[in-house]
Every structure is written in structure tokens, then in C-alpha cells.
């Protein structure tokens, strides 16, 4: 499969490859923040684990996706609703 074809497949669904990958990484981060190991790794450690090299970039992306900071997510748990 060519890269161009891959991008066209995603484009048909109104997505970008990069956007889909970022969403998957953020989902994994949100899940890991709720696990017991999160206290050991910390927010920055979990972000690095899933490929976010810059903590502030991760925090902004997380807040945009989930409506709260990663720390609040970790402390308060996944919001209901």
C-alpha cells in the first residue's frame, strides 16, 4: 500500500493519518492516567511513553480532546456524561 493511497483512505472519512494517530495516542494516555502505575510514572512519563516529547504540547492536546488537564483527569477520574 502506498503512502498516498493510505492518506486517500483516511481522507474519505474526513480524517488525516496524523490526526488518527494522535487520537489513538491520547486514548492510551487517558487510559494509563487512570491506572495505578500512573502515580509512579507521572503525567510527563505517561506522555513520553506514548510519544509526546513535549509536556506542554501534550497537556494542550489532552485538554482539547478531553476538556480537562491530564492531571485533573488523573486526580478526578474520567468525567461522566
N, CA and C of each residue as an Amber inpcrd file, in Angstrom:
protein
   243
   0.8540000  -1.1650000   0.0000000   0.0000000   0.0000000   0.0000000
   0.9030000   1.2320000   0.0000000   0.6090000   2.1400000  -0.8540000
   1.4160000   3.3590000  -0.9180000   0.9570000   4.3540000   0.1460000
   1.8470000   5.2540000   0.4860000   1.5230000   6.3070000   1.4570000
   0.3910000   7.1670000   0.9200000   0.4440000   7.4620000  -0.3470000
  -0.5920000   8.2940000  -0.9520000  -1.9690000   7.6230000  -0.8400000
  -2.0240000   6.3340000  -1.1120000  -3.2850000   5.6010000  -1.0140000
  -3.7970000   5.5890000   0.4270000  -2.8980000   5.3970000   1.3720000
  -3.2710000   5.4240000   2.7840000  -3.9120000   6.7610000   3.1490000
  -3.2910000   7.8470000   2.7290000  -3.8400000   9.1760000   3.0120000
  -5.2080000   9.3600000   2.3590000  -5.3780000   8.8300000   1.1580000
  -6.6760000   8.9360000   0.4810000  -7.7600000   8.1600000   1.2260000
  -7.4120000   7.0050000   1.7670000  -8.3810000   6.2310000   2.5410000
  -8.8730000   7.0100000   3.7570000  -7.9520000   7.6320000   4.4550000
  -8.3300000   8.4220000   5.6280000  -9.1220000   9.6510000   5.2080000
  -8.7260000  10.2620000   4.1190000  -9.3870000  11.4700000   3.6460000
 -10.8620000  11.2040000   3.3300000 -11.1730000  10.0090000   2.8520000
 -12.5600000   9.6510000   2.5490000 -13.4410000   9.7240000   3.7940000
 -12.8560000   9.4710000   4.9450000 -13.5990000   9.5340000   6.2080000
 -13.4400000  10.8790000   6.9100000 -12.8320000  11.8410000   6.2320000
 -12.6530000  13.1700000   6.8160000 -11.5640000  13.2130000   7.8740000
 -10.6350000  12.2820000   7.8200000  -9.5510000  12.2020000   8.7940000
  -8.2090000  12.3890000   8.1130000  -7.2100000  12.6440000   8.9450000
  -5.8320000  12.5950000   8.4690000  -5.1430000  11.4590000   9.2020000
  -4.1200000  10.9230000   8.6040000  -3.3720000   9.8490000   9.2500000
  -2.7920000  10.3570000  10.5740000  -2.1900000  11.5290000  10.5400000
  -1.6000000  12.1130000  11.7490000  -2.6260000  12.3610000  12.8390000
  -3.7940000  12.8480000  12.4500000  -4.8590000  13.0990000  13.4220000
  -5.3560000  11.8150000  14.0540000  -5.4960000  10.7650000  13.2440000
  -5.9280000   9.4750000  13.7750000  -4.8990000   8.9150000  14.7560000
  -3.6350000   9.0140000  14.3900000  -2.5660000   8.5240000  15.2710000
  -2.5700000   9.2980000  16.5860000  -2.6870000  10.6190000  16.5210000
  -2.7150000  11.4500000  17.7310000  -3.8910000  11.0600000  18.6280000
  -5.0550000  10.8260000  18.0290000  -6.2280000  10.4130000  18.7930000
  -5.9780000   9.0820000  19.5010000  -5.3720000   8.1470000  18.8140000
  -5.0810000   6.8430000  19.4240000  -4.0930000   6.9850000  20.5810000
  -3.0770000   7.8200000  20.3980000  -2.0920000   8.0370000  21.4620000
  -2.7440000   8.6980000  22.6770000  -3.6200000   9.6790000  22.4380000
  -4.3040000  10.3480000  23.5440000  -5.2360000   9.3860000  24.2780000
  -5.8850000   8.4760000  23.5560000  -6.7360000   7.4750000  24.2000000
  -5.9160000   6.5980000  25.1320000  -4.7520000   6.1910000  24.6750000
  -3.8890000   5.3590000  25.5130000  -3.4110000   6.1250000  26.7400000
  -3.0870000   7.3910000  26.5510000  -2.6780000   8.2210000  27.6870000
  -3.8180000   8.3500000  28.6890000  -5.0270000   8.6090000  28.2010000
  -6.1650000   8.7790000  29.1120000  -6.4050000   7.5000000  29.9050000
  -6.2610000   6.3660000  29.2730000  -6.4260000   5.0780000  29.9560000
  -5.3300000   4.8760000  31.0050000  -4.0840000   5.1450000  30.6070000
  -2.9620000   4.9310000  31.5220000  -2.9890000   5.8790000  32.7150000
  -3.5100000   7.0820000  32.5300000  -3.5800000   8.0350000  33.6400000
  -4.4720000   7.5360000  34.7720000  -5.3870000   6.6330000  34.4620000
  -6.3040000   6.1130000  35.4670000  -5.7860000   4.8330000  36.1260000
  -4.6930000   4.3130000  35.6550000  -4.1310000   3.0770000  36.2090000
  -3.2320000   3.3640000  37.4000000  -3.0640000   2.3860000  38.2890000
  -2.2130000   2.5670000  39.4700000  -0.7740000   2.9680000  39.1350000
  -0.2470000   2.5030000  38.0130000   1.1360000   2.8270000  37.6470000
   1.3250000   4.3110000  37.3450000   0.2230000   5.0400000  37.1410000
   0.3050000   6.4530000  36.7900000   1.0070000   7.2660000  37.8650000
   0.7990000   6.9120000  39.1210000   1.4380000   7.6470000  40.2140000
   2.9550000   7.5260000  40.1260000   3.4260000   6.3560000  39.7270000
   4.8690000   6.1400000  39.5750000   5.4440000   6.9220000  38.4010000
   4.7760000   6.8370000  37.2580000   5.2830000   7.4650000  36.0350000
   5.0490000   8.9700000  35.9990000   3.9420000   9.4100000  36.5450000
   3.5650000  10.8100000  36.4530000   3.0090000  11.1280000  35.0760000
   2.4100000  12.2850000  34.9520000   1.7920000  12.6980000  33.6930000
   2.8410000  12.7750000  32.5870000   3.9790000  13.3850000  32.8670000
   5.0140000  13.5320000  31.8410000   5.5470000  12.1680000  31.3910000
   5.6860000  11.2360000  32.3140000   6.1660000   9.9020000  31.9760000
   5.2030000   9.1620000  31.0680000   3.9250000   9.2890000  31.3610000
   2.9180000   8.6540000  30.5150000   2.8960000   9.3070000  29.1400000
   2.9980000  10.6220000  29.1030000   3.0360000  11.3220000  27.8170000
   4.2280000  10.8490000  26.9820000   5.3870000  10.7560000  27.6140000
   6.5900000  10.2760000  26.8940000   6.4120000   8.8450000  26.4210000
   5.7910000   8.0400000  27.2580000   5.5790000   6.6230000  26.9200000
   4.8050000   6.4740000  25.6150000   3.8940000   7.3970000  25.3620000
   3.0820000   7.3350000  24.1490000   3.5390000   8.3080000  23.0680000
   4.7810000   8.7940000  23.1850000   5.3810000   9.5400000  22.0850000
   5.2320000  11.0430000  22.1140000   4.7570000  11.5920000  23.2260000
   4.6800000  13.0470000  23.3490000   5.9530000  13.5260000  24.0330000
   6.8440000  14.1230000  23.2670000   8.1330000  14.5480000  23.8040000
   8.0180000  15.8510000  24.6010000   7.0290000  16.6510000  24.2950000
   6.8720000  17.9560000  24.9180000   5.6510000  17.9450000  25.8360000
   5.8620000  18.1520000  27.1320000   4.7760000  18.0890000  28.1140000
   3.6990000  19.1380000  27.8770000   4.1040000  20.3570000  27.4990000
   3.0730000  21.3830000  27.2990000   2.2290000  21.0880000  26.0630000
   2.8650000  20.5680000  25.0280000   2.1040000  20.1810000  23.8350000
   1.1120000  19.0710000  24.1950000   1.5680000  18.0970000  24.9660000
   0.6910000  17.0130000  25.3990000  -0.4870000  17.5530000  26.2090000
  -0.2130000  18.4270000  27.1670000  -1.2810000  18.9760000  28.0110000
  -2.3170000  19.7250000  27.1790000  -1.8600000  20.5170000  26.2180000
  -2.7990000  21.2480000  25.3430000  -3.6350000  20.2810000  24.5060000
  -2.9940000  19.2830000  23.9210000  -3.7120000  18.3050000  23.0950000
  -4.7160000  17.5240000  23.9390000  -4.3120000  17.1620000  25.1490000
  -5.1970000  16.4010000  26.0410000  -6.4070000  17.2420000  26.4330000
  -6.1630000  18.4910000  26.8090000  -7.2590000  19.3820000  27.2100000
  -8.2330000  19.5930000  26.0460000  -7.7100000  19.7430000  24.8500000
  -8.5620000  19.9100000  23.6710000  -9.4250000  18.6760000  23.4510000
  -8.8360000  17.5020000  23.6210000  -9.5580000  16.2550000  23.3710000
 -10.5420000  15.8970000  24.4850000 -10.1740000  16.1660000  25.7410000
 -10.9620000  15.6720000  26.8700000 -11.5840000  16.7560000  27.7510000
 -11.2750000  18.0020000  27.4750000 -11.9080000  19.0830000  28.2270000
 -11.3780000  19.2930000  29.6300000 -10.2750000  18.6600000  29.9610000
  -9.6400000  18.8590000  31.2680000  -8.1690000  18.5150000  31.1390000
  -7.4000000  18.9810000  32.0960000  -5.9650000  18.7240000  32.0550000
  -5.6980000  17.2480000  32.3590000  -4.5540000  16.7370000  31.9320000
  -4.2070000  15.3550000  32.2650000  -4.1530000  15.1280000  33.7810000
  -3.6650000  16.1030000  34.5160000  -3.5830000  15.9750000  35.9820000
  -4.9780000  15.8760000  36.5930000  -5.9090000  16.7240000  36.1260000
  -7.2820000  16.6520000  36.6300000  -7.9180000  15.3070000  36.2750000
  -7.6630000  14.8300000  35.0690000  -8.1740000  13.5220000  34.6390000
  -7.6740000  12.4310000  35.5710000  -6.4030000  12.5100000  35.8760000
  -5.7550000  11.5180000  36.7430000  -6.3280000  11.5900000  38.1490000
  -6.5100000  12.7980000  38.6570000  -6.9740000  13.0080000  40.0390000
  -8.4610000  12.7030000  40.2050000  -9.2480000  13.2470000  39.2890000
 -10.7050000  13.1510000  39.4220000 -11.3060000  11.9520000  38.7040000
 -10.5330000  11.3370000  37.8520000 -11.0480000  10.2230000  37.0640000
 -11.8140000  10.7060000  35.8660000 -12.1340000   9.7810000  35.0200000
 -12.8440000  10.1010000  33.7900000 -14.1790000  10.7500000  34.1150000
 -14.4750000  11.8830000  33.4580000 -15.7410000  12.5580000  33.7400000
 -16.9220000  11.7440000  33.2350000 -18.0410000  11.8670000  33.8850000
 -19.2530000  11.2000000  33.4210000 -19.9970000  12.1400000  32.5040000
 -20.8030000  11.5770000  31.6330000 -21.6290000  12.4120000  30.7920000
 -21.2880000  12.4080000  29.3800000
